[in-house]
Tab-separated table of C-alpha atoms and ligand atoms in Angstrom:
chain	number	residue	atom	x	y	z
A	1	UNK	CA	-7.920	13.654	14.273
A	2	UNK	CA	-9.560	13.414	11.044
A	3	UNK	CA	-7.609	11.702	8.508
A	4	UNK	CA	-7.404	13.210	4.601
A	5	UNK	CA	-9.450	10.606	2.158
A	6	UNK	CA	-6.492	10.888	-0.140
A	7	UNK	CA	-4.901	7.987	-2.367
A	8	UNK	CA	-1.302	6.637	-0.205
A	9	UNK	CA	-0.243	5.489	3.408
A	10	UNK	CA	-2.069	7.487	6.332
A	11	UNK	CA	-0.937	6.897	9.724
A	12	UNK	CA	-3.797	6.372	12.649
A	13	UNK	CA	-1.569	5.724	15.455
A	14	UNK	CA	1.892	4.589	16.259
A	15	UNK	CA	2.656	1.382	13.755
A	16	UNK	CA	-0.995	1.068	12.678
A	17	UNK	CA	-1.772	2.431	8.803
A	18	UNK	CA	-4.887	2.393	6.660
A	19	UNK	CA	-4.376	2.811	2.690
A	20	UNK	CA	-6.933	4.559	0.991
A	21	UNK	CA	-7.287	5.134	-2.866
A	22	UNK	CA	-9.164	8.556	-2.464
A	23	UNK	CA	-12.622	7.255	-4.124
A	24	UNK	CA	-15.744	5.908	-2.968
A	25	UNK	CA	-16.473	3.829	-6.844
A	26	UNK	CA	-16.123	0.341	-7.306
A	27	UNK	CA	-13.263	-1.645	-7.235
A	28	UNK	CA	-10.969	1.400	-5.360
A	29	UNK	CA	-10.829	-0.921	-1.939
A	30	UNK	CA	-8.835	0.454	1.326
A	31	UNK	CA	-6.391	-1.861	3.168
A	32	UNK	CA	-4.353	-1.921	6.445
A	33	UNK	CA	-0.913	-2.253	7.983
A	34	UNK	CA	-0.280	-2.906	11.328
A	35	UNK	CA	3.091	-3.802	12.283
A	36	UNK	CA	5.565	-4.037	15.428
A	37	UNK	CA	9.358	-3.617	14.589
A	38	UNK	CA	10.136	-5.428	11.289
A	39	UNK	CA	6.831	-8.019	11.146
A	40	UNK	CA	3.960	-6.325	9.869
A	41	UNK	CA	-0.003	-7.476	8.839
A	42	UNK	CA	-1.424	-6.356	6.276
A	43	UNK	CA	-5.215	-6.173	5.765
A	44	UNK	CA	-6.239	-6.896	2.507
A	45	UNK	CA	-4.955	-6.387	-1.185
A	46	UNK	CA	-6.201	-4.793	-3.954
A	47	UNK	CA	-8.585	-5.495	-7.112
A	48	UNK	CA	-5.664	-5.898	-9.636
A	49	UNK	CA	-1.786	-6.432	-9.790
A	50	UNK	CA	-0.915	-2.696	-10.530
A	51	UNK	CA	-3.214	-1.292	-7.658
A	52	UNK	CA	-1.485	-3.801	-5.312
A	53	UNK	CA	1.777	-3.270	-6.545
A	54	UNK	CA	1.613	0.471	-6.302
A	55	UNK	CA	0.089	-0.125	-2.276
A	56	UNK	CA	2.930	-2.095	-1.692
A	57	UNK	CA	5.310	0.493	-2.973
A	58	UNK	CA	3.652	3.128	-1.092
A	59	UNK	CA	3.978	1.098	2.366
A	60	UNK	CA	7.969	0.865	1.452
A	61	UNK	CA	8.500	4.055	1.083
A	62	UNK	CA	6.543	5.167	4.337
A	63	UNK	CA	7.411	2.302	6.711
A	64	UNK	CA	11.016	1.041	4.765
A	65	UNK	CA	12.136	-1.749	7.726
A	66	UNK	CA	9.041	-3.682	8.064
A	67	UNK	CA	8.370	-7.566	6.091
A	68	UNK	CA	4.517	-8.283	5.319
A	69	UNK	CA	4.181	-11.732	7.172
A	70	UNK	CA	0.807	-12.352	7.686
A	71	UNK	CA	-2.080	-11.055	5.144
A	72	UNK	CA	-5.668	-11.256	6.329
A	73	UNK	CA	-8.678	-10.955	3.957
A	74	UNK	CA	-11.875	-9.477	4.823
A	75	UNK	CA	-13.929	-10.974	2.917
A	76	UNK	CA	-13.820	-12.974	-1.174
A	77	UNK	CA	-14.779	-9.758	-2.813
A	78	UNK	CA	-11.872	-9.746	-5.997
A	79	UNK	CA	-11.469	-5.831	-4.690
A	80	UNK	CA	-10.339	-7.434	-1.358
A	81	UNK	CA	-7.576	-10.288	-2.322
A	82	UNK	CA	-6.792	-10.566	-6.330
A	83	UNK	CA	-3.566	-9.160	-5.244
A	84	UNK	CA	-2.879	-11.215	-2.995
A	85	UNK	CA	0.249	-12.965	-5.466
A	86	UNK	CA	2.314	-10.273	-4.721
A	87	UNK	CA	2.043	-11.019	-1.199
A	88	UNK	CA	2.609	-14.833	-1.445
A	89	UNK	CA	5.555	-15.341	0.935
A	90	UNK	CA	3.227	-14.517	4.090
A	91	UNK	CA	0.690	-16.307	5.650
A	92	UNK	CA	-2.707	-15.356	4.113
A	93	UNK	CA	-5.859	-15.943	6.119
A	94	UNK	CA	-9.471	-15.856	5.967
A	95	UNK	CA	-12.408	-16.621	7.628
A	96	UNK	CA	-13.074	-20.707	6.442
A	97	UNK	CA	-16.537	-19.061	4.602
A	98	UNK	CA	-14.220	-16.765	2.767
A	99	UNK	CA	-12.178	-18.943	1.665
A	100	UNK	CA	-14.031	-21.355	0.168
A	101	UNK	CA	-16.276	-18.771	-1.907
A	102	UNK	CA	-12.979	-17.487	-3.283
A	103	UNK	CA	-12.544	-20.760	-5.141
A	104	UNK	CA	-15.438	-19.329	-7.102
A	105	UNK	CA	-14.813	-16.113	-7.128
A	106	UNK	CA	-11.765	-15.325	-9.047
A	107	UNK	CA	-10.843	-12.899	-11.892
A	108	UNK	CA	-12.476	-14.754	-14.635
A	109	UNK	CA	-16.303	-13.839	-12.783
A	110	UNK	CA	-15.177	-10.465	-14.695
A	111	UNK	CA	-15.460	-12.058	-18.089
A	112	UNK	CA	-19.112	-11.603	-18.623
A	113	UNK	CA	-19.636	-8.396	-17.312
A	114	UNK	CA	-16.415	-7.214	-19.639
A	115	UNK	CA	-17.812	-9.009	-22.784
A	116	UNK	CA	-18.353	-6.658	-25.783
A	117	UNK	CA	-22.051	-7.392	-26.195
A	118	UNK	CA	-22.394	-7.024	-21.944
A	119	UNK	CA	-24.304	-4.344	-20.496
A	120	UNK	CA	-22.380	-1.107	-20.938
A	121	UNK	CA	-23.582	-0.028	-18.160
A	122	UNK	CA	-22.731	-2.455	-15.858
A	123	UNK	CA	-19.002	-2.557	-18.146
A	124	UNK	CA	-17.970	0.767	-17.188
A	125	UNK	CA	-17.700	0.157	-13.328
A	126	UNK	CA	-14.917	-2.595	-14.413
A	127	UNK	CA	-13.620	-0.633	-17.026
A	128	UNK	CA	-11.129	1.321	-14.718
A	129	UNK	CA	-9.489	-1.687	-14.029
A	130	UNK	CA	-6.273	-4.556	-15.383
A	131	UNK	CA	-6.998	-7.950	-14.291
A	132	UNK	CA	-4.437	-8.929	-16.044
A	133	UNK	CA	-1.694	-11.386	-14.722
A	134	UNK	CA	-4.121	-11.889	-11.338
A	135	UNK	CA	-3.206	-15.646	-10.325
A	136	UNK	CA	-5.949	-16.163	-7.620
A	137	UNK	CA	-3.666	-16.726	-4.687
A	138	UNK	CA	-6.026	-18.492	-1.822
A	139	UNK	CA	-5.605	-18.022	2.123
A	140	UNK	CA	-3.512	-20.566	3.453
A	141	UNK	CA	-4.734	-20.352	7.308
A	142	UNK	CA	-8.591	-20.234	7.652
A	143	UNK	CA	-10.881	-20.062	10.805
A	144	UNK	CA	-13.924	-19.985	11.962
A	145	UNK	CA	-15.316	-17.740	15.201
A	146	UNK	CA	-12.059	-15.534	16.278
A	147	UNK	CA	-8.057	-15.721	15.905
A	148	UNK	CA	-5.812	-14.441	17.154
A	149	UNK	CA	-2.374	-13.702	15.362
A	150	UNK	CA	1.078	-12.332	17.214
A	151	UNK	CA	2.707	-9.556	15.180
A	152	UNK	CA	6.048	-9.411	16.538
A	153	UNK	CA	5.387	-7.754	20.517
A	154	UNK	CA	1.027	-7.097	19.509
A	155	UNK	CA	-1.968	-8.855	18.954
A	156	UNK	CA	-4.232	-8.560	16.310
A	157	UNK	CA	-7.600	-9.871	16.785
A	158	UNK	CA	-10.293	-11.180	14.130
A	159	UNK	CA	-13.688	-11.636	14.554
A	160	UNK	CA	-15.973	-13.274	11.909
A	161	UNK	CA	-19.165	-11.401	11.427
A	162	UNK	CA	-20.252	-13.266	8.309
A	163	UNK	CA	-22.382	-13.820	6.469
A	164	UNK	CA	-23.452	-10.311	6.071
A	165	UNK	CA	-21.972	-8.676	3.457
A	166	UNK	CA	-20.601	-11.875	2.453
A	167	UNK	CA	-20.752	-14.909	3.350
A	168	UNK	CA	-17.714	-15.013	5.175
A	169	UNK	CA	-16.973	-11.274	6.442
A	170	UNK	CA	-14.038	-10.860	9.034
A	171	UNK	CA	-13.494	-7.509	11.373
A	172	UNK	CA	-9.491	-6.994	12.041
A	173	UNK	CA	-9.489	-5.494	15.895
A	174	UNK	CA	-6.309	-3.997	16.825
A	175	UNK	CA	-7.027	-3.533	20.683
A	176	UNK	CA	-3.749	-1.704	21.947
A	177	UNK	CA	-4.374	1.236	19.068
A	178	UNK	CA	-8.108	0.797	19.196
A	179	UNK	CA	-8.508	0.906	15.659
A	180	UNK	CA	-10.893	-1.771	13.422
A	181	UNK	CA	-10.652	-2.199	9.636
A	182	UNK	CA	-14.374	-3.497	8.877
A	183	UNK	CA	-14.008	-4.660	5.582
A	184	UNK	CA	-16.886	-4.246	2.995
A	185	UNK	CA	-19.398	-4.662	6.853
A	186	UNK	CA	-18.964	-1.088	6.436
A	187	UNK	CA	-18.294	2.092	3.642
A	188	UNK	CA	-18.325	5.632	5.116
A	189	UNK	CA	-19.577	8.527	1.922
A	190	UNK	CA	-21.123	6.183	-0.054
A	191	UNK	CA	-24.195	3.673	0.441
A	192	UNK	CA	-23.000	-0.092	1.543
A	193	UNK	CA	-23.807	-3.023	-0.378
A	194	UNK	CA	-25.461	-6.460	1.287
A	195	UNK	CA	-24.401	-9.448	-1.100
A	196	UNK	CA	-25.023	-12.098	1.234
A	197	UNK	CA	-27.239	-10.804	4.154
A	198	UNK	CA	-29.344	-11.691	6.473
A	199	UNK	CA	-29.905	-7.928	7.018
A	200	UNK	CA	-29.726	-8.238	11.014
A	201	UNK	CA	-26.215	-10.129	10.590
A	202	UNK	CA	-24.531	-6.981	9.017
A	203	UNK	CA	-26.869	-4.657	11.795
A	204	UNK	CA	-24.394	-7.154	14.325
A	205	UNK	CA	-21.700	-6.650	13.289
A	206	UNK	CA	-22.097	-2.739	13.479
A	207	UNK	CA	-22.871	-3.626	17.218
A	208	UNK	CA	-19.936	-5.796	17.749
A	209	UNK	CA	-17.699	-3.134	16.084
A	210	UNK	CA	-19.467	-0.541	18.408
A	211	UNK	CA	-19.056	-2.711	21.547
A	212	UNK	CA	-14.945	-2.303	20.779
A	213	UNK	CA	-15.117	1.223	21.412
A	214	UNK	CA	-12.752	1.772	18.275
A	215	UNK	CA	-11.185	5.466	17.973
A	216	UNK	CA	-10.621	4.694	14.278
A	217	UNK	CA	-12.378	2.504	11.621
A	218	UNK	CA	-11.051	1.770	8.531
A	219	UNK	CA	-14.273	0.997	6.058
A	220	UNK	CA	-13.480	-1.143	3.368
A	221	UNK	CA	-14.305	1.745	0.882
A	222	UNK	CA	-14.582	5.725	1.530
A	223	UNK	CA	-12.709	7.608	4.260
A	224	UNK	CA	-11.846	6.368	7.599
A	225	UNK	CA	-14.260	7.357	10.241
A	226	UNK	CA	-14.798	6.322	14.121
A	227	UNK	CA	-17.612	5.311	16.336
A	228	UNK	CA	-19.812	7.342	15.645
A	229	UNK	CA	-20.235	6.627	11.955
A	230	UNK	CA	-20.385	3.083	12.744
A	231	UNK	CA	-23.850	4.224	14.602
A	232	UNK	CA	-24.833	5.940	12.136
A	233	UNK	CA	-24.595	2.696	9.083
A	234	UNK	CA	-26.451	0.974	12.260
A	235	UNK	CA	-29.521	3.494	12.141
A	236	UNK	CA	-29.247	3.365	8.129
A	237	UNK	CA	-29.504	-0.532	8.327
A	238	UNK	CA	-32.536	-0.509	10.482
A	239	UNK	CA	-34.031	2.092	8.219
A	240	UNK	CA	-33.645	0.174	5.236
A	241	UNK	CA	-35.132	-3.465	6.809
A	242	UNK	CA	-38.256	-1.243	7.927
A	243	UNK	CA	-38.614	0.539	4.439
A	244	UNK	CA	-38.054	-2.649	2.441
A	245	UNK	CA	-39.930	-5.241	4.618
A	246	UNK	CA	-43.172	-2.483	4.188
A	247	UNK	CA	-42.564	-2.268	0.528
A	248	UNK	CA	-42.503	-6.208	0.733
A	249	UNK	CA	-45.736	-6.527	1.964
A	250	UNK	CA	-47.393	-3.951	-0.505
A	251	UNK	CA	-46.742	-6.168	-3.287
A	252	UNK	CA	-43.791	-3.734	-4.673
A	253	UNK	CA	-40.931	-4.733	-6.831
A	254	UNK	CA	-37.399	-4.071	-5.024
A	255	UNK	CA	-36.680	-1.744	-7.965
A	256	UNK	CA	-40.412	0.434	-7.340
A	257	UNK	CA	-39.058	0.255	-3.292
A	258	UNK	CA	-35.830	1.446	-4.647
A	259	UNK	CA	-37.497	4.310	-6.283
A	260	UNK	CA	-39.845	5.501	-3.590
A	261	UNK	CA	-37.313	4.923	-0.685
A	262	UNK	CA	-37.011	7.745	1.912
A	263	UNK	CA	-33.335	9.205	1.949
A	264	UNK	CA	-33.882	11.110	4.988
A	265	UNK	CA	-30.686	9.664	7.299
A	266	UNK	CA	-28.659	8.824	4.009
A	267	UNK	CA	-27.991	12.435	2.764
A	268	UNK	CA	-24.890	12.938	1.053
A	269	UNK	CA	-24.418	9.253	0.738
A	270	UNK	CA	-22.735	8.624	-3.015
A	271	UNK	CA	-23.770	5.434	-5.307
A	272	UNK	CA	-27.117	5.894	-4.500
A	273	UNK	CA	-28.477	3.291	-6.583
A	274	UNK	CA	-26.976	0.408	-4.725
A	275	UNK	CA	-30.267	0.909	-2.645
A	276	UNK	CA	-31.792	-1.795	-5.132
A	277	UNK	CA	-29.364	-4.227	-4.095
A	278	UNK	CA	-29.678	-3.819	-0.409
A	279	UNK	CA	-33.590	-3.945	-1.161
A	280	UNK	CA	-33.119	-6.958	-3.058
A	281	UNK	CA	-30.813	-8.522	-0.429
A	282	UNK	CA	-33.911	-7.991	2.168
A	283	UNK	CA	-36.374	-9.152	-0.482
A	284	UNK	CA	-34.523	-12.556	-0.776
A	285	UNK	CA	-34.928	-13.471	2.827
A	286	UNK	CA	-38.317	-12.560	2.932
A	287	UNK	CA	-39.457	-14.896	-0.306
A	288	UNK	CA	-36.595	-17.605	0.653
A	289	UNK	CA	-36.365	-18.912	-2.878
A	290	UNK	CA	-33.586	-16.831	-3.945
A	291	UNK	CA	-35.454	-14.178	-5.685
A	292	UNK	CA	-34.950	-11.182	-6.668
A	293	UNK	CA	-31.349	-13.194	-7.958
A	294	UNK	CA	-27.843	-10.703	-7.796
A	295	UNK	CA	-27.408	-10.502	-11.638
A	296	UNK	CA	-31.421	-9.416	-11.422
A	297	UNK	CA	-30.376	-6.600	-8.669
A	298	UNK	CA	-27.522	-5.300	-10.836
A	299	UNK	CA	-29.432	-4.799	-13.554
A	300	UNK	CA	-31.561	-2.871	-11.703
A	301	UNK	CA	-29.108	-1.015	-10.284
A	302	UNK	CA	-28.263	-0.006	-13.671
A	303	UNK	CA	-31.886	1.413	-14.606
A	304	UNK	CA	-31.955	3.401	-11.353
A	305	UNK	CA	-28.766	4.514	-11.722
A	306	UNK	CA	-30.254	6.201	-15.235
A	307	UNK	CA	-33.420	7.193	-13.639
A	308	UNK	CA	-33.662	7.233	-9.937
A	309	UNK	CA	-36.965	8.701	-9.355
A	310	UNK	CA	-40.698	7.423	-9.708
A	311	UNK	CA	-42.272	8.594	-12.719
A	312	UNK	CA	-45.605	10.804	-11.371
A	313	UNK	CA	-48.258	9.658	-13.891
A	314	UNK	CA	-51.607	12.132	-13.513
B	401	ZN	ZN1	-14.985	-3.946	-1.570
């Protein structure tokens, strides 16, 4: 059963929902709801108070009996919690990584890239947004390893994969539906991003997520997808540690790997220039001193975004 990549409430299997905003850009997350009679889990809120509020709307109108109780966060990604406030009553948790980096990581890390004399560039991919009203609301159970967490008569598992994406990523394993909502570990239609890495972490976690034989996976953005998409990020991963480890040792700047990277295995893949950042992700582990930095990657990002291609000079 493929399932429509359409914004609202789409039903995988009996009392086990992903919500999807219908676009693969930045900042338009997906979430979860898994529930059994009236106590339900939700997976994640949205980047702002309206997007939230209109999820949680959504989920009332499709599934009208059920009371969000427990809340768990991927990951401290603002697209992945700063709605978290209109959630507040329910026990919110996060992997202890998580957690802590959300302490840094609230609305006001916007400011700067919002600022009229910021990079317009980089301004319009926040542009689409409100963060108004967000009051970072924090996780109020944390963990480290695996939980598990009783949703009325079912069990919802997590797993902590980080730091791959993040620093503190967390899979949500439903086992009696067999579905898995990855989080930012994976995006289906559009390239990933690695924030954190090391690379091989976030190749593990497609491996555990493999291992769980899911029949559905709910990517933290694009449309849900199943196993065999998870193997397919896997292959993409490896592809892009080979790629940017040889471009590494040929001296080449993560933006010139960017540039000459082979997309064979990534066709059809949308946001295209978050390559860079991937690159760069790799880059850092080789040099170990923090370079190429994140803001450095971004703006890269930017100038491939505008021209993606080599230049052939005679
Ligand atoms: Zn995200």
């Amino acid at each position: 059963m493929s399932v429509p990549f359409t914004t609202g409430v789409h039903q995988l299997a009996p009392q086990t929902f992903a919500y999807l905003q219908g676009s693969c850009a930045t900042g338009f997350g997906n979430a979860g709801l898994v529930h059994s009679g009236e106590e339900a889990l939700l997976v994640d809120t949205l980047f702002s108070v309206p997007q939230t509020r209109d999820m949680l709307s959504a989920i009332a109108r499709a599934v009208p009996t059920v009371d969000i109780c427990w809340v768990v966060n991927t990951h401290h990604d603002g697209d992945h919690w700063w709605g978290n406030q209109l959630v507040g009553d329910a026990m919110i948790v996060s992997s202890t990584a998580a957690a802590r980096a959300m302490r840094h990581a609230g609305p006001e890390t916007t400011s700067p890239l919002l600022a009229p004399d910021a990079d317009p560039r980089l301004r319009k991919h926040l542009e689409p947004f409100d963060f108004t009203g967000i009051t970072p609301t924090y996780p109020t159970i944390t963990f480290n390893g695996e939980l598990e967490l009783t949703v009325g008569q079912r069990v919802v598992r997590l797993i902590e994969a980080g730091p791959a994406h993040t620093v503190g990523d967390v899979i949500v394993h439903v086992p009696d539906t067999k579905v898995v909502y990855a989080g930012d570990l994976l995006m289906f239609g559009t390239h990933g991003v690695i924030h954190s890495g090391p690379i091989d972490n976030c190749i593990r976690a497609c491996d555990t997520i493999i291992e769980l034989d899911p029949e559905f996976v709910v990517p933290g953005h694009g449309p849900v997808g199943g196993k065999q998409d998870v193997v397919r990020i896997r292959e993409q991963l490896e592809q892009l540690k080979l790629q940017a480890t040889a471009a590494h040792q040929q001296g080449k700047s993560a933006l010139e790997a960017a540039r000459e990277f082979d997309l064979t295995g990534f066709e059809g893949l949308e946001n295209a220039e978050r390559l860079v950042l991937n690159i760069g992700a790799v880059y850092r582990e080789l040099n170990g001193d923090g370079t190429p930095g994140p803001l450095e990657c971004l703006h890269h990002m930017v100038e491939l975004e505008e021209s993606p291609k080599a230049e052939v000079t005679a």
